PDB file of C-alpha atoms in Angstrom:
ATOM      1  CA  MET M 949      98.032  79.771 100.669  1.00 56.00           C
ATOM      2  CA  GLN M 950      97.254  82.680  99.450  1.00 67.00           C
ATOM      3  CA  SER M 951      97.746  83.782  95.701  1.00 81.00           C
ATOM      4  CA  THR M 952      99.482  86.659  94.287  1.00 84.00           C
ATOM      5  CA  PRO M 953      97.793  89.058  91.719  1.00 93.00           C
ATOM      6  CA  PRO M 954      98.749  89.065  88.481  1.00 93.00           C
ATOM      7  CA  VAL M 955     102.000  91.439  87.544  1.00 94.00           C
ATOM      8  CA  CYS M 956     102.776  93.898  85.037  1.00 93.00           C
ATOM      9  CA  ASP M 957     105.978  92.597  83.701  1.00 92.00           C
ATOM     10  CA  TYR M 958     108.273  95.348  81.705  1.00 93.00           C
ATOM     11  CA  THR M 959     111.036  93.003  80.995  1.00 93.00           C
ATOM     12  CA  ASP M 960     112.861  93.491  77.633  1.00 90.00           C
ATOM     13  CA  SER M 961     110.449  96.756  77.271  1.00 89.00           C
ATOM     14  CA  ASP M 962     111.901 100.110  75.567  1.00 89.00           C
ATOM     15  CA  TYR M 963     109.491 102.057  78.048  1.00 86.00           C
ATOM     16  CA  GLN M 964     112.417 104.059  78.900  1.00 81.00           C
ATOM     17  CA  THR M 965     112.920 105.569  75.499  1.00 81.00           C
ATOM     18  CA  SER M 966     110.078 105.163  73.760  1.00 88.00           C
ATOM     19  CA  PHE M 967     107.835 106.651  76.892  1.00 83.00           C
ATOM     20  CA  TRP M 968     110.097 109.510  78.196  1.00 79.00           C
ATOM     21  CA  ASP M 969     113.316 109.768  76.441  1.00 77.00           C
ATOM     22  CA  GLN M 970     111.104 110.169  72.908  1.00 75.00           C
ATOM     23  CA  GLY M 971     107.584 109.923  73.833  1.00 74.00           C
ATOM     24  CA  GLY M 972     107.057 113.772  75.077  1.00 81.00           C
ATOM     25  CA  ARG M 973     106.788 113.507  78.428  1.00 83.00           C
ATOM     26  CA  ALA M 974     109.111 116.502  79.661  1.00 85.00           C
ATOM     27  CA  TYR M 975     105.908 118.046  81.375  1.00 86.00           C
ATOM     28  CA  GLU M 976     105.507 114.999  83.265  1.00 87.00           C
ATOM     29  CA  ASP M 977     108.939 114.705  84.223  1.00 90.00           C
ATOM     30  CA  ARG M 978     109.573 117.984  85.359  1.00 89.00           C
ATOM     31  CA  ALA M 979     106.134 117.754  87.079  1.00 89.00           C
ATOM     32  CA  GLU M 980     107.258 115.205  89.358  1.00 92.00           C
ATOM     33  CA  ALA M 981     110.686 116.539  89.988  1.00 93.00           C
ATOM     34  CA  ILE M 982     108.864 119.840  91.746  1.00 93.00           C
ATOM     35  CA  ALA M 983     106.509 117.200  93.615  1.00 93.00           C
ATOM     36  CA  LEU M 984     109.057 115.586  95.014  1.00 95.00           C
ATOM     37  CA  ARG M 985     111.265 118.391  95.902  1.00 94.00           C
ATOM     38  CA  ARG M 986     108.207 119.453  97.902  1.00 94.00           C
ATOM     39  CA  LEU M 987     107.482 115.902  99.885  1.00 95.00           C
ATOM     40  CA  LEU M 988     110.696 114.713 100.467  1.00 94.00           C
ATOM     41  CA  PRO M 989     111.474 115.295 104.214  1.00 92.00           C
ATOM     42  CA  SER M 990     114.455 117.646 104.741  1.00 88.00           C
ATOM     43  CA  GLU M 991     116.343 115.862 107.027  1.00 89.00           C
ATOM     44  CA  GLY M 992     116.471 113.105 104.426  1.00 87.00           C
ATOM     45  CA  GLY M 993     116.777 109.632 106.073  1.00 94.00           C
ATOM     46  CA  GLN M 994     118.766 106.264 106.325  1.00 97.00           C
ATOM     47  CA  ARG M 995     117.317 103.934 103.910  1.00 98.00           C
ATOM     48  CA  LEU M 996     114.750 104.515 101.203  1.00 98.00           C
ATOM     49  CA  LEU M 997     112.749 101.732  99.123  1.00 99.00           C
ATOM     50  CA  GLU M 998     111.992 102.769  95.306  1.00 99.00           C
ATOM     51  CA  LEU M 999     108.678 100.502  94.353  1.00 99.00           C
ATOM     52  CA  GLY M1000     108.689 100.233  90.928  1.00 98.00           C
ATOM     53  CA  ALA M1001     112.071 102.152  90.248  1.00 97.00           C
ATOM     54  CA  GLY M1002     112.522 100.962  86.716  1.00 95.00           C
ATOM     55  CA  ALA M1003     115.390 102.338  84.801  1.00 94.00           C
ATOM     56  CA  GLY M1004     115.741 104.751  88.124  1.00 96.00           C
ATOM     57  CA  ARG M1005     114.972 107.920  86.548  1.00 95.00           C
ATOM     58  CA  ASN M1006     113.965 109.525  89.993  1.00 96.00           C
ATOM     59  CA  THR M1007     116.679 107.797  91.635  1.00 98.00           C
ATOM     60  CA  PRO M1008     119.098 110.803  91.330  1.00 96.00           C
ATOM     61  CA  ARG M1009     116.625 113.037  93.167  1.00 96.00           C
ATOM     62  CA  TYR M1010     116.284 111.126  96.916  1.00 97.00           C
ATOM     63  CA  THR M1011     119.249 113.338  97.919  1.00 93.00           C
ATOM     64  CA  GLY M1012     118.726 112.953 101.617  1.00 92.00           C
ATOM     65  CA  TYR M1013     118.783 109.000 101.748  1.00 97.00           C
ATOM     66  CA  GLN M1014     122.551 107.487 102.684  1.00 97.00           C
ATOM     67  CA  ARG M1015     121.021 104.279 100.726  1.00 98.00           C
ATOM     68  CA  ILE M1016     118.447 103.599  98.305  1.00 98.00           C
ATOM     69  CA  VAL M1017     116.929 100.073  96.917  1.00 99.00           C
ATOM     70  CA  LEU M1018     115.495 100.358  93.757  1.00 99.00           C
ATOM     71  CA  LEU M1019     112.772  97.520  93.624  1.00 99.00           C
ATOM     72  CA  ASP M1020     111.369  96.366  90.270  1.00 98.00           C
ATOM     73  CA  TYR M1021     109.713  93.222  88.754  1.00 97.00           C
ATOM     74  CA  SER M1022     112.019  93.445  86.017  1.00 96.00           C
ATOM     75  CA  GLU M1023     115.592  92.446  86.089  1.00 97.00           C
ATOM     76  CA  THR M1024     115.725  94.322  82.376  1.00 96.00           C
ATOM     77  CA  GLN M1025     114.889  97.047  84.362  1.00 96.00           C
ATOM     78  CA  LEU M1026     117.051  96.979  86.569  1.00 97.00           C
ATOM     79  CA  GLN M1027     119.692  96.416  84.364  1.00 96.00           C
ATOM     80  CA  GLN M1028     118.992  99.842  82.691  1.00 95.00           C
ATOM     81  CA  ALA M1029     118.980 101.765  86.156  1.00 96.00           C
ATOM     82  CA  ARG M1030     122.519 100.175  87.203  1.00 97.00           C
ATOM     83  CA  GLN M1031     123.527 101.598  83.834  1.00 95.00           C
ATOM     84  CA  ARG M1032     122.266 105.007  84.596  1.00 95.00           C
ATOM     85  CA  LEU M1033     123.402 105.202  88.279  1.00 97.00           C
ATOM     86  CA  GLY M1034     126.615 102.735  87.978  1.00 93.00           C
ATOM     87  CA  ASP M1035     128.058 100.070  90.872  1.00 92.00           C
ATOM     88  CA  SER M1036     127.820 102.310  94.040  1.00 93.00           C
ATOM     89  CA  GLU M1037     127.524 100.990  98.024  1.00 94.00           C
ATOM     90  CA  ARG M1038     124.510 103.816  98.164  1.00 97.00           C
ATOM     91  CA  TYR M1039     122.446 101.674  95.776  1.00 98.00           C
ATOM     92  CA  THR M1040     121.113  97.944  96.170  1.00 98.00           C
ATOM     93  CA  TYR M1041     118.886  96.540  92.872  1.00 98.00           C
ATOM     94  CA  VAL M1042     116.518  94.159  93.738  1.00 98.00           C
ATOM     95  CA  ALA M1043     113.646  91.914  91.723  1.00 98.00           C
ATOM     96  CA  ALA M1044     111.078  91.139  93.562  1.00 98.00           C
ATOM     97  CA  ASP M1045     107.077  91.372  93.739  1.00 97.00           C
ATOM     98  CA  ILE M1046     105.777  94.344  95.275  1.00 98.00           C
ATOM     99  CA  TYR M1047     103.004  91.730  96.897  1.00 98.00           C
ATOM    100  CA  ARG M1048     105.300  89.847  98.624  1.00 97.00           C
ATOM    101  CA  LEU M1049     108.260  91.869  99.301  1.00 98.00           C
ATOM    102  CA  PRO M1050     111.332  90.304 100.477  1.00 98.00           C
ATOM    103  CA  PHE M1051     112.611  92.459 103.240  1.00 99.00           C
ATOM    104  CA  MET M1052     111.832  92.142 107.239  1.00 98.00           C
ATOM    105  CA  PRO M1053     109.292  94.565 108.848  1.00 98.00           C
ATOM    106  CA  GLY M1054     110.678  98.411 109.479  1.00 98.00           C
ATOM    107  CA  SER M1055     113.653  98.098 107.332  1.00 98.00           C
ATOM    108  CA  PHE M1056     113.070 101.110 105.855  1.00 98.00           C
ATOM    109  CA  ASP M1057     112.839 104.885 107.060  1.00 97.00           C
ATOM    110  CA  GLY M1058     111.392 106.218 103.485  1.00 98.00           C
ATOM    111  CA  ALA M1059     109.713 105.084 100.315  1.00 99.00           C
ATOM    112  CA  THR M1060     108.335 106.040  97.170  1.00 98.00           C
ATOM    113  CA  MET M1061     105.843 104.462  94.586  1.00 99.00           C
ATOM    114  CA  ILE M1062     105.868 106.322  91.487  1.00 97.00           C
ATOM    115  CA  ARG M1063     104.066 105.102  88.312  1.00 95.00           C
ATOM    116  CA  THR M1064     103.671 101.933  89.917  1.00 97.00           C
ATOM    117  CA  LEU M1065     100.217 102.032  91.325  1.00 98.00           C
ATOM    118  CA  HIS M1066      98.275 101.828  88.568  1.00 97.00           C
ATOM    119  CA  HIS M1067      99.291  98.263  87.699  1.00 97.00           C
ATOM    120  CA  MET M1068      98.315  96.716  91.129  1.00 98.00           C
ATOM    121  CA  ALA M1069      95.229  94.870  90.466  1.00 97.00           C
ATOM    122  CA  ASP M1070      95.002  94.207  94.252  1.00 98.00           C
ATOM    123  CA  ALA M1071      96.206  97.927  95.200  1.00 98.00           C
ATOM    124  CA  PRO M1072      95.265  97.868  98.725  1.00 98.00           C
ATOM    125  CA  ARG M1073      97.421  94.348  99.416  1.00 98.00           C
ATOM    126  CA  ALA M1074     100.382  96.370  97.649  1.00 98.00           C
ATOM    127  CA  LEU M1075      99.833  99.220 100.053  1.00 99.00           C
ATOM    128  CA  GLU M1076      99.758  96.855 102.909  1.00 98.00           C
ATOM    129  CA  GLN M1077     103.149  95.213 102.132  1.00 98.00           C
ATOM    130  CA  VAL M1078     104.662  98.946 101.893  1.00 99.00           C
ATOM    131  CA  ARG M1079     103.386  99.916 105.334  1.00 98.00           C
ATOM    132  CA  GLN M1080     105.016  96.410 107.306  1.00 98.00           C
ATOM    133  CA  VAL M1081     108.461  97.622 105.539  1.00 99.00           C
ATOM    134  CA  LEU M1082     108.205 100.810 106.915  1.00 98.00           C
ATOM    135  CA  GLN M1083     109.504 101.948 109.884  1.00 98.00           C
ATOM    136  CA  PRO M1084     106.393 104.144 112.372  1.00 95.00           C
ATOM    137  CA  GLN M1085     106.213 107.938 111.247  1.00 93.00           C
ATOM    138  CA  SER M1086     108.532 107.429 108.074  1.00 96.00           C
ATOM    139  CA  ALA M1087     107.737 109.070 104.715  1.00 96.00           C
ATOM    140  CA  PHE M1088     105.906 107.365 101.919  1.00 98.00           C
ATOM    141  CA  ILE M1089     105.155 109.334  98.711  1.00 98.00           C
ATOM    142  CA  LEU M1090     102.421 107.661  96.769  1.00 98.00           C
ATOM    143  CA  GLU M1091     101.748 108.725  92.963  1.00 97.00           C
ATOM    144  CA  TYR M1092      98.560 107.451  91.372  1.00 96.00           C
ATOM    145  CA  ALA M1093      96.329 107.359  88.223  1.00 94.00           C
ATOM    146  CA  ASN M1094      93.117 109.637  89.162  1.00 95.00           C
ATOM    147  CA  LYS M1095      90.372 108.669  87.618  1.00 94.00           C
ATOM    148  CA  ARG M1096      88.744 112.221  88.103  1.00 93.00           C
ATOM    149  CA  ASN M1097      91.178 114.007  85.580  1.00 89.00           C
ATOM    150  CA  LEU M1098      89.492 116.444  83.539  1.00 87.00           C
ATOM    151  CA  LYS M1099      89.921 114.591  80.384  1.00 89.00           C
ATOM    152  CA  SER M1100      87.710 111.758  81.682  1.00 92.00           C
ATOM    153  CA  MET M1101      85.307 113.931  82.595  1.00 94.00           C
ATOM    154  CA  LEU M1102      85.241 115.776  79.337  1.00 93.00           C
ATOM    155  CA  ARG M1103      85.336 112.515  77.672  1.00 94.00           C
ATOM    156  CA  TYR M1104      82.321 111.111  80.110  1.00 96.00           C
ATOM    157  CA  ALA M1105      80.162 114.446  79.309  1.00 97.00           C
ATOM    158  CA  LEU M1106      80.832 114.017  76.155  1.00 96.00           C
ATOM    159  CA  ARG M1107      79.276 109.805  76.313  1.00 96.00           C
ATOM    160  CA  ARG M1108      83.283 109.442  74.407  1.00 96.00           C
ATOM    161  CA  GLN M1109      83.880 106.736  77.539  1.00 95.00           C
ATOM    162  CA  SER M1110      81.516 104.583  79.410  1.00 96.00           C
ATOM    163  CA  TRP M1111      82.802 104.311  82.770  1.00 96.00           C
ATOM    164  CA  SER M1112      82.415 107.316  85.195  1.00 97.00           C
ATOM    165  CA  PRO M1113      85.040 108.985  86.625  1.00 96.00           C
ATOM    166  CA  TYR M1114      82.931 109.901  89.782  1.00 97.00           C
ATOM    167  CA  ALA M1115      82.001 106.325  90.646  1.00 98.00           C
ATOM    168  CA  PRO M1116      84.730 104.763  93.848  1.00 98.00           C
ATOM    169  CA  GLU M1117      85.605 101.741  92.266  1.00 98.00           C
ATOM    170  CA  PRO M1118      88.837 101.484  90.259  1.00 98.00           C
ATOM    171  CA  VAL M1119      88.422 100.977  86.494  1.00 97.00           C
ATOM    172  CA  GLU M1120      91.049  98.825  84.149  1.00 97.00           C
ATOM    173  CA  PHE M1121      91.043 100.714  80.935  1.00 93.00           C
ATOM    174  CA  ALA M1122      93.230  98.529  79.488  1.00 94.00           C
ATOM    175  CA  ALA M1123      95.226  95.238  80.863  1.00 96.00           C
ATOM    176  CA  LEU M1124      96.508  95.953  84.457  1.00 97.00           C
ATOM    177  CA  ASN M1125      96.432  99.676  83.909  1.00 96.00           C
ATOM    178  CA  PHE M1126      94.110 100.856  86.796  1.00 98.00           C
ATOM    179  CA  ASP M1127      92.699 104.527  87.475  1.00 97.00           C
ATOM    180  CA  PHE M1128      91.628 105.451  91.015  1.00 98.00           C
ATOM    181  CA  HIS M1129      88.952 107.633  92.796  1.00 98.00           C
ATOM    182  CA  PRO M1130      90.585 109.749  95.414  1.00 96.00           C
ATOM    183  CA  VAL M1131      88.400 109.173  97.560  1.00 97.00           C
ATOM    184  CA  THR M1132      88.923 105.082  97.636  1.00 98.00           C
ATOM    185  CA  LEU M1133      92.244 105.633  97.353  1.00 98.00           C
ATOM    186  CA  ARG M1134      92.692 107.588 100.697  1.00 98.00           C
ATOM    187  CA  ALA M1135      90.485 105.181 102.408  1.00 98.00           C
ATOM    188  CA  TRP M1136      92.886 102.412 101.745  1.00 98.00           C
ATOM    189  CA  LEU M1137      95.543 104.297 102.847  1.00 98.00           C
ATOM    190  CA  LYS M1138      93.972 104.504 106.256  1.00 98.00           C
ATOM    191  CA  GLN M1139      92.589 101.139 106.323  1.00 98.00           C
ATOM    192  CA  VAL M1140      96.357  99.479 106.318  1.00 97.00           C
ATOM    193  CA  GLY M1141      97.822 102.527 108.856  1.00 97.00           C
ATOM    194  CA  PHE M1142      98.882 105.299 106.933  1.00 98.00           C
ATOM    195  CA  SER M1143      98.290 108.966 107.962  1.00 97.00           C
ATOM    196  CA  ILE M1144      97.737 111.283 105.119  1.00 96.00           C
ATOM    197  CA  GLU M1145      99.674 114.871 105.464  1.00 95.00           C
ATOM    198  CA  ARG M1146      99.946 116.460 101.986  1.00 95.00           C
ATOM    199  CA  THR M1147      98.707 116.316  98.901  1.00 93.00           C
ATOM    200  CA  LEU M1148      99.560 117.400  95.627  1.00 91.00           C
ATOM    201  CA  THR M1149      98.413 117.142  91.904  1.00 85.00           C
ATOM    202  CA  VAL M1150     100.884 116.383  89.559  1.00 82.00           C
ATOM    203  CA  SER M1151     100.125 116.744  85.625  1.00 64.00           C
ATOM    204  CA  HIS M1152      96.294 116.671  85.885  1.00 56.00           C
ATOM    205  CA  PHE M1153      94.956 117.676  82.259  1.00 54.00           C
ATOM    206  CA  ARG M1154      96.284 114.876  80.693  1.00 52.00           C
ATOM    207  CA  ILE M1155      95.760 116.983  77.530  1.00 51.00           C
ATOM    208  CA  GLY M1156      98.914 117.724  75.143  1.00 53.00           C
ATOM    209  CA  ILE M1157      98.137 121.326  74.780  1.00 43.00           C
ATOM    210  CA  PHE M1158      97.498 122.192  77.932  1.00 48.00           C
ATOM    211  CA  LYS M1159     100.823 120.823  79.227  1.00 48.00           C
ATOM    212  CA  LYS M1160     102.508 122.874  76.271  1.00 52.00           C
ATOM    213  CA  LEU M1161     100.676 126.104  77.937  1.00 49.00           C
ATOM    214  CA  LEU M1162     100.372 125.951  81.477  1.00 51.00           C
ATOM    215  CA  PRO M1163     103.514 125.992  83.784  1.00 54.00           C
ATOM    216  CA  THR M1164     104.615 122.575  85.628  1.00 50.00           C
ATOM    217  CA  GLY M1165     104.217 124.268  89.116  1.00 52.00           C
ATOM    218  CA  LEU M1166     101.137 125.343  88.529  1.00 48.00           C
TER     219      LEU M1166
END
């Protein structure tokens, strides 16, 4: 039996409050909202799987889908999502491991994974699980931490970080926190059967002063 990779567990975390509500992340939140508007299918769909849904911050933005399944490893994060969104037939809350998705093949015609892949020690395995539960031609919106960002390139050039942002392998800069090279990520997606139709840069700069000065739609 194949062992499950380690999981980053947000149980009892104040992530929503400390990172989003009080963490000065308005730029990132607006940038994600713009990206989702551009990437979500205009025609919507029947059932969308939100992987790593957390407290449901992005869930109201999936307006085109009739039903949304919010999946997270942490039950307390899902409790926060339920408090935010309420009990509705439109929303289903599922506590589960992305490496072992509890759904039949082809259960969904859309999926998102935002601010979640960077916690995946075995990203290809997670992506393969997502592909299996999607119907053919379904939309999958994936956000990932790009190791080839301006901050890491500057730090590497100034010899303030040891790892190269240009090397293809993922870098684990903190426990269960990974940055990925875009070429490697694209190869993994194609390997499990996805075709890439569009790519957007979201919060590429990662430097506070730039986030204050530059428009989110850049």
